[in-house]
Amino acid sequence: MTMDNLLDSIGAIETLAWNTVGIFVILAVGVYLGFRTRLVQLRHIPDMFRVITDKATRDAEGRTRSLSAFQTFTITASARVGTGNIAGVAGAIALGGPGAVFWMWLMAIFTSAASFVESTLAQLYKVRRFDTFKGGPAYYIERGLGSRSGGIVFAVIFIFCFALSFTSLQSNTIVDAATGAATELGLQDTTSMVWILAVALAGLTGLVVLAGLRRVAQVTQRVVPLMAMAYILLGLVVVALNIEAIPAVFGMIFGEALNFTSAAGGAFGAMIMAGVQRGMFSNEAGMGSVPNVAATADVSHPVKQGLVQTLGVYLDTLIICSVTAFIILVTFPDQAVRAETNLGGELTQEALTANFGAFGAIALAVIILLLAFTSILGNYSYGEMNVLFISSSEKSRKIYAVALTGVVFLGAIIPVDLAWAIAGVTMVIIAVYNLVVISLLGGTAVRLLKHYEAQKRQGLDPLFLASDMPDLRNIECWGEADMADHRAGPAAESRTASGRQDTRSRG
């Protein structure tokens, strides 16, 4: 089978999966969970900013017990903020036009309820591992639905469909951006450069991931905020240089998004599909990826991590993806010009080059290098949780780390269209699986939300104990001893200030 035939076959499977199952499940679950939680993703935006500053508690030796809320936010942001924000948005616009941006925004708001539910459940059903916690969909399938076999099936699918497949796409985008910048500087043949980059990326990945999750956290919490701000700054400069085009850009986005007459020709459906698919790839809401790291946070209430990860969806799609959209649309208002590029980051790179010359291409290559590399590390963290669910041995973790390093190398040398097609197929598989699960367990997340809100109304810093909902089984990390350090922290202080002790609302 030739490469073209392989690409056509995978592309046909991707289209069939999204058109027949994926888009309907995502829409239905997003609306359902938004309704069940009474739009928690909009009601609790102020709380999202507050709880992200919560610190992890420390043991007797002064060491943190696990990752803080901010550290888990940066790890999950490192996986979210990368290829999807730059190459994914460019591909959505090239395939579906400016209207795809509107549907990307809209779906981010709806599916962020799914992000809240999955991360809250991950916190509730987390378990201990050495000096940290572990958890995620495999764990809440086993403990919440009572199915160990179902959890193993999810873990296996996730490792191959997400951790490895999406990692190959990240390394592919790094090479695509680097070779694009080299071409702008006059390099004609980039073949040898591709191989050098593949080896370098694989080697650097191996050095970090073999050291484990804490090393990943140390790298991402420094790199991600810096690179995200650099990219946003570039975007603001482009907007400022083209400020007169902004009203027309909004007109294109909303005008095409709501142009229902295009449905007859199939353009309307293609636009929605591009926006939903690329948006979900970017923010990962409901895909079952983020909960794997959300579970590792040391917080006083499961809902807190649900809110933190909902904020992550907004940062990713409503801010950073929007930056990419405006960079492209103010520079290339003509859809015919945009559609000529490939489905990677070439369109964004050309837009920056048009505004800044060769500096724009180089700057984007550096930003993509660091953002996509931290996405690789974030994907590693996600996969590690599922490997440890199947087998908790250190040998299994290292085998997985070596395999992911090899995938980084392979992803760097395959064609960009093939990388996106593979990611599209694997995304719908894992998303549908997880969305069905969190729909079944959604009632538990809603109970936790009500428990949290009852304490907030009393002026307390919410604290959860397993004894508050004794009917919930298989809860490991929310006993009196587990929460002792939190009782001595802000939660206890707020109770003292309010003159109430142990006034938690019962589920």
PDB file of C-alpha atoms in Angstrom, residues 57-230:
ATOM      1  CA  THR A  57       0.230  20.315  51.903  1.00  0.00           C
ATOM      2  CA  ARG A  58       3.613  19.271  53.301  1.00  0.00           C
ATOM      3  CA  ASP A  59       4.761  16.316  55.379  1.00  0.00           C
ATOM      4  CA  ALA A  60       6.760  16.433  58.625  1.00  0.00           C
ATOM      5  CA  GLU A  61      10.020  16.911  56.682  1.00  0.00           C
ATOM      6  CA  GLY A  62       8.603  19.885  54.788  1.00  0.00           C
ATOM      7  CA  ARG A  63       8.217  18.058  51.458  1.00  0.00           C
ATOM      8  CA  THR A  64       5.051  18.528  49.425  1.00  0.00           C
ATOM      9  CA  ARG A  65       2.728  15.529  49.586  1.00  0.00           C
ATOM     10  CA  SER A  66       1.858  15.717  45.909  1.00  0.00           C
ATOM     11  CA  LEU A  67       1.483  18.214  43.071  1.00  0.00           C
ATOM     12  CA  SER A  68      -0.172  21.555  43.755  1.00  0.00           C
ATOM     13  CA  ALA A  69      -3.258  22.769  41.901  1.00  0.00           C
ATOM     14  CA  PHE A  70      -1.081  25.110  39.831  1.00  0.00           C
ATOM     15  CA  GLN A  71       1.397  22.361  38.938  1.00  0.00           C
ATOM     16  CA  THR A  72      -1.367  20.103  37.652  1.00  0.00           C
ATOM     17  CA  PHE A  73      -2.777  23.081  35.760  1.00  0.00           C
ATOM     18  CA  THR A  74       0.563  23.663  34.015  1.00  0.00           C
ATOM     19  CA  ILE A  75       1.045  19.970  33.188  1.00  0.00           C
ATOM     20  CA  THR A  76      -2.398  19.724  31.634  1.00  0.00           C
ATOM     21  CA  ALA A  77      -1.911  23.106  29.951  1.00  0.00           C
ATOM     22  CA  SER A  78       1.376  21.810  28.540  1.00  0.00           C
ATOM     23  CA  ALA A  79      -0.516  19.014  26.798  1.00  0.00           C
ATOM     24  CA  ARG A  80      -3.369  21.307  25.717  1.00  0.00           C
ATOM     25  CA  VAL A  81      -1.335  24.317  24.614  1.00  0.00           C
ATOM     26  CA  GLY A  82       0.658  23.212  21.609  1.00  0.00           C
ATOM     27  CA  THR A  83      -0.076  21.739  18.221  1.00  0.00           C
ATOM     28  CA  GLY A  84      -3.844  22.110  18.500  1.00  0.00           C
ATOM     29  CA  ASN A  85      -3.645  25.823  19.225  1.00  0.00           C
ATOM     30  CA  ILE A  86      -1.435  26.636  16.263  1.00  0.00           C
ATOM     31  CA  ALA A  87      -1.599  23.921  13.622  1.00  0.00           C
ATOM     32  CA  GLY A  88      -5.049  22.691  14.680  1.00  0.00           C
ATOM     33  CA  VAL A  89      -6.731  26.075  14.422  1.00  0.00           C
ATOM     34  CA  ALA A  90      -5.003  26.726  11.106  1.00  0.00           C
ATOM     35  CA  GLY A  91      -6.321  23.408   9.801  1.00  0.00           C
ATOM     36  CA  ALA A  92      -9.850  24.164  11.034  1.00  0.00           C
ATOM     37  CA  ILE A  93      -9.868  27.491   9.194  1.00  0.00           C
ATOM     38  CA  ALA A  94      -8.376  25.975   6.037  1.00  0.00           C
ATOM     39  CA  LEU A  95     -10.979  23.182   6.034  1.00  0.00           C
ATOM     40  CA  GLY A  96     -14.077  24.939   7.361  1.00  0.00           C
ATOM     41  CA  GLY A  97     -13.431  28.647   6.891  1.00  0.00           C
ATOM     42  CA  PRO A  98     -13.654  31.411   9.535  1.00  0.00           C
ATOM     43  CA  GLY A  99     -17.013  30.079  10.784  1.00  0.00           C
ATOM     44  CA  ALA A 100     -15.183  27.084  12.257  1.00  0.00           C
ATOM     45  CA  VAL A 101     -13.724  29.435  14.892  1.00  0.00           C
ATOM     46  CA  PHE A 102     -17.218  30.235  16.200  1.00  0.00           C
ATOM     47  CA  TRP A 103     -18.057  26.558  16.581  1.00  0.00           C
ATOM     48  CA  MET A 104     -14.722  26.015  18.289  1.00  0.00           C
ATOM     49  CA  TRP A 105     -15.639  28.712  20.827  1.00  0.00           C
ATOM     50  CA  LEU A 106     -19.153  27.410  21.338  1.00  0.00           C
ATOM     51  CA  MET A 107     -18.076  23.804  21.845  1.00  0.00           C
ATOM     52  CA  ALA A 108     -15.381  24.874  24.313  1.00  0.00           C
ATOM     53  CA  ILE A 109     -18.077  26.441  26.492  1.00  0.00           C
ATOM     54  CA  PHE A 110     -20.341  23.378  26.310  1.00  0.00           C
ATOM     55  CA  THR A 111     -17.686  20.680  26.625  1.00  0.00           C
ATOM     56  CA  SER A 112     -15.982  22.452  29.524  1.00  0.00           C
ATOM     57  CA  ALA A 113     -18.761  20.977  31.671  1.00  0.00           C
ATOM     58  CA  ALA A 114     -17.421  17.564  30.665  1.00  0.00           C
ATOM     59  CA  SER A 115     -13.943  18.681  31.701  1.00  0.00           C
ATOM     60  CA  PHE A 116     -15.315  19.682  35.101  1.00  0.00           C
ATOM     61  CA  VAL A 117     -17.054  16.333  35.616  1.00  0.00           C
ATOM     62  CA  GLU A 118     -14.160  14.119  34.526  1.00  0.00           C
ATOM     63  CA  SER A 119     -11.579  15.960  36.652  1.00  0.00           C
ATOM     64  CA  THR A 120     -13.850  16.001  39.708  1.00  0.00           C
ATOM     65  CA  LEU A 121     -14.399  12.251  39.374  1.00  0.00           C
ATOM     66  CA  ALA A 122     -10.663  11.692  38.956  1.00  0.00           C
ATOM     67  CA  GLN A 123     -10.048  13.467  42.263  1.00  0.00           C
ATOM     68  CA  LEU A 124     -12.772  11.548  44.088  1.00  0.00           C
ATOM     69  CA  TYR A 125     -11.508   8.124  43.013  1.00  0.00           C
ATOM     70  CA  LYS A 126      -7.758   8.792  43.123  1.00  0.00           C
ATOM     71  CA  VAL A 127      -5.429   6.372  44.935  1.00  0.00           C
ATOM     72  CA  ARG A 128      -2.033   6.678  46.600  1.00  0.00           C
ATOM     73  CA  ARG A 129       1.266   5.821  44.949  1.00  0.00           C
ATOM     74  CA  PHE A 130       4.402   6.464  47.002  1.00  0.00           C
ATOM     75  CA  ASP A 131       4.515  10.224  47.731  1.00  0.00           C
ATOM     76  CA  THR A 132       1.826  11.260  45.271  1.00  0.00           C
ATOM     77  CA  PHE A 133      -1.590  10.270  43.928  1.00  0.00           C
ATOM     78  CA  LYS A 134      -2.687   8.621  40.716  1.00  0.00           C
ATOM     79  CA  GLY A 135      -6.039   8.378  38.998  1.00  0.00           C
ATOM     80  CA  GLY A 136      -8.024   9.082  35.864  1.00  0.00           C
ATOM     81  CA  PRO A 137     -10.777   7.445  33.790  1.00  0.00           C
ATOM     82  CA  ALA A 138      -9.436   3.917  34.262  1.00  0.00           C
ATOM     83  CA  TYR A 139      -9.637   4.411  38.009  1.00  0.00           C
ATOM     84  CA  TYR A 140     -13.130   5.913  38.089  1.00  0.00           C
ATOM     85  CA  ILE A 141     -14.344   3.175  35.760  1.00  0.00           C
ATOM     86  CA  GLU A 142     -13.004   0.562  38.179  1.00  0.00           C
ATOM     87  CA  ARG A 143     -14.060   2.252  41.410  1.00  0.00           C
ATOM     88  CA  GLY A 144     -17.123   4.197  40.301  1.00  0.00           C
ATOM     89  CA  LEU A 145     -18.652   1.669  37.891  1.00  0.00           C
ATOM     90  CA  GLY A 146     -17.138  -1.375  39.609  1.00  0.00           C
ATOM     91  CA  SER A 147     -15.460  -2.696  36.477  1.00  0.00           C
ATOM     92  CA  ARG A 148     -11.746  -3.507  36.635  1.00  0.00           C
ATOM     93  CA  SER A 149     -11.870  -5.014  33.144  1.00  0.00           C
ATOM     94  CA  GLY A 150     -13.536  -1.869  31.763  1.00  0.00           C
ATOM     95  CA  GLY A 151     -10.744   0.206  33.293  1.00  0.00           C
ATOM     96  CA  ILE A 152      -8.067  -1.973  31.712  1.00  0.00           C
ATOM     97  CA  VAL A 153      -9.725  -1.716  28.298  1.00  0.00           C
ATOM     98  CA  PHE A 154      -9.783   2.059  28.621  1.00  0.00           C
ATOM     99  CA  ALA A 155      -6.140   2.170  29.755  1.00  0.00           C
ATOM    100  CA  VAL A 156      -4.953   0.060  26.819  1.00  0.00           C
ATOM    101  CA  ILE A 157      -6.961   2.085  24.283  1.00  0.00           C
ATOM    102  CA  PHE A 158      -5.773   5.320  25.848  1.00  0.00           C
ATOM    103  CA  ILE A 159      -2.086   4.407  25.765  1.00  0.00           C
ATOM    104  CA  PHE A 160      -2.195   3.609  22.052  1.00  0.00           C
ATOM    105  CA  CYS A 161      -4.881   6.061  20.927  1.00  0.00           C
ATOM    106  CA  PHE A 162      -3.842   9.110  22.868  1.00  0.00           C
ATOM    107  CA  ALA A 163      -0.468   8.980  24.575  1.00  0.00           C
ATOM    108  CA  LEU A 164       1.358   7.529  21.579  1.00  0.00           C
ATOM    109  CA  SER A 165      -0.717   8.807  18.636  1.00  0.00           C
ATOM    110  CA  PHE A 166      -0.945  12.412  19.815  1.00  0.00           C
ATOM    111  CA  THR A 167       2.710  12.410  20.781  1.00  0.00           C
ATOM    112  CA  SER A 168       3.690  11.573  17.212  1.00  0.00           C
ATOM    113  CA  LEU A 169       1.642  14.560  16.014  1.00  0.00           C
ATOM    114  CA  GLN A 170       3.431  16.912  18.405  1.00  0.00           C
ATOM    115  CA  SER A 171       6.884  15.875  17.203  1.00  0.00           C
ATOM    116  CA  ASN A 172       5.662  16.089  13.599  1.00  0.00           C
ATOM    117  CA  THR A 173       4.550  19.687  14.138  1.00  0.00           C
ATOM    118  CA  ILE A 174       7.898  20.638  15.679  1.00  0.00           C
ATOM    119  CA  VAL A 175       9.738  19.376  12.609  1.00  0.00           C
ATOM    120  CA  ASP A 176       7.200  20.990  10.267  1.00  0.00           C
ATOM    121  CA  ALA A 177       7.704  24.402  11.914  1.00  0.00           C
ATOM    122  CA  ALA A 178      11.482  24.095  12.070  1.00  0.00           C
ATOM    123  CA  THR A 179      11.852  23.111   8.421  1.00  0.00           C
ATOM    124  CA  GLY A 180       9.431  25.886   7.447  1.00  0.00           C
ATOM    125  CA  ALA A 181      11.617  28.436   9.230  1.00  0.00           C
ATOM    126  CA  ALA A 182      14.727  26.989   7.591  1.00  0.00           C
ATOM    127  CA  THR A 183      13.118  27.333   4.180  1.00  0.00           C
ATOM    128  CA  GLU A 184      12.353  30.991   4.905  1.00  0.00           C
ATOM    129  CA  LEU A 185      16.063  31.473   5.629  1.00  0.00           C
ATOM    130  CA  GLY A 186      17.006  29.993   2.260  1.00  0.00           C
ATOM    131  CA  LEU A 187      17.676  26.299   3.015  1.00  0.00           C
ATOM    132  CA  GLN A 188      16.526  24.328  -0.012  1.00  0.00           C
ATOM    133  CA  ASP A 189      16.940  20.710   1.136  1.00  0.00           C
ATOM    134  CA  THR A 190      15.682  19.995   4.670  1.00  0.00           C
ATOM    135  CA  THR A 191      15.897  16.179   4.499  1.00  0.00           C
ATOM    136  CA  SER A 192      18.942  15.848   6.724  1.00  0.00           C
ATOM    137  CA  MET A 193      17.494  18.444   9.105  1.00  0.00           C
ATOM    138  CA  VAL A 194      14.383  16.279   9.611  1.00  0.00           C
ATOM    139  CA  TRP A 195      16.473  13.299  10.677  1.00  0.00           C
ATOM    140  CA  ILE A 196      18.679  15.366  12.982  1.00  0.00           C
ATOM    141  CA  LEU A 197      15.622  16.874  14.652  1.00  0.00           C
ATOM    142  CA  ALA A 198      14.008  13.454  15.031  1.00  0.00           C
ATOM    143  CA  VAL A 199      17.038  12.068  16.845  1.00  0.00           C
ATOM    144  CA  ALA A 200      17.433  15.181  19.016  1.00  0.00           C
ATOM    145  CA  LEU A 201      13.758  15.254  20.026  1.00  0.00           C
ATOM    146  CA  ALA A 202      13.741  11.563  20.889  1.00  0.00           C
ATOM    147  CA  GLY A 203      16.918  11.905  22.959  1.00  0.00           C
ATOM    148  CA  LEU A 204      15.694  14.932  24.894  1.00  0.00           C
ATOM    149  CA  THR A 205      12.306  13.305  25.522  1.00  0.00           C
ATOM    150  CA  GLY A 206      13.966  10.182  26.871  1.00  0.00           C
ATOM    151  CA  LEU A 207      16.109  12.166  29.319  1.00  0.00           C
ATOM    152  CA  VAL A 208      13.061  13.864  30.858  1.00  0.00           C
ATOM    153  CA  VAL A 209      10.408  11.121  30.877  1.00  0.00           C
ATOM    154  CA  LEU A 210      12.653   8.433  32.299  1.00  0.00           C
ATOM    155  CA  ALA A 211      13.014  10.660  35.377  1.00  0.00           C
ATOM    156  CA  GLY A 212       9.251  10.514  36.063  1.00  0.00           C
ATOM    157  CA  LEU A 213       6.267  12.787  36.677  1.00  0.00           C
ATOM    158  CA  ARG A 214       7.887  15.251  39.076  1.00  0.00           C
ATOM    159  CA  ARG A 215      10.563  16.124  36.522  1.00  0.00           C
ATOM    160  CA  VAL A 216       7.827  16.705  33.954  1.00  0.00           C
ATOM    161  CA  ALA A 217       6.088  19.064  36.398  1.00  0.00           C
ATOM    162  CA  GLN A 218       9.309  20.990  37.025  1.00  0.00           C
ATOM    163  CA  VAL A 219       9.860  21.529  33.297  1.00  0.00           C
ATOM    164  CA  THR A 220       6.298  22.406  32.307  1.00  0.00           C
ATOM    165  CA  GLN A 221       5.518  24.881  35.106  1.00  0.00           C
ATOM    166  CA  ARG A 222       8.426  27.022  33.901  1.00  0.00           C
ATOM    167  CA  VAL A 223       8.148  26.686  30.131  1.00  0.00           C
ATOM    168  CA  VAL A 224       4.398  26.727  29.435  1.00  0.00           C
ATOM    169  CA  PRO A 225       3.462  30.128  30.936  1.00  0.00           C
ATOM    170  CA  LEU A 226       6.457  31.794  29.287  1.00  0.00           C
ATOM    171  CA  MET A 227       5.806  30.427  25.808  1.00  0.00           C
ATOM    172  CA  ALA A 228       2.063  30.972  26.008  1.00  0.00           C
ATOM    173  CA  MET A 229       2.636  34.630  26.887  1.00  0.00           C
ATOM    174  CA  ALA A 230       5.189  35.001  24.077  1.00  0.00           C
TER     175      ALA A 230
END
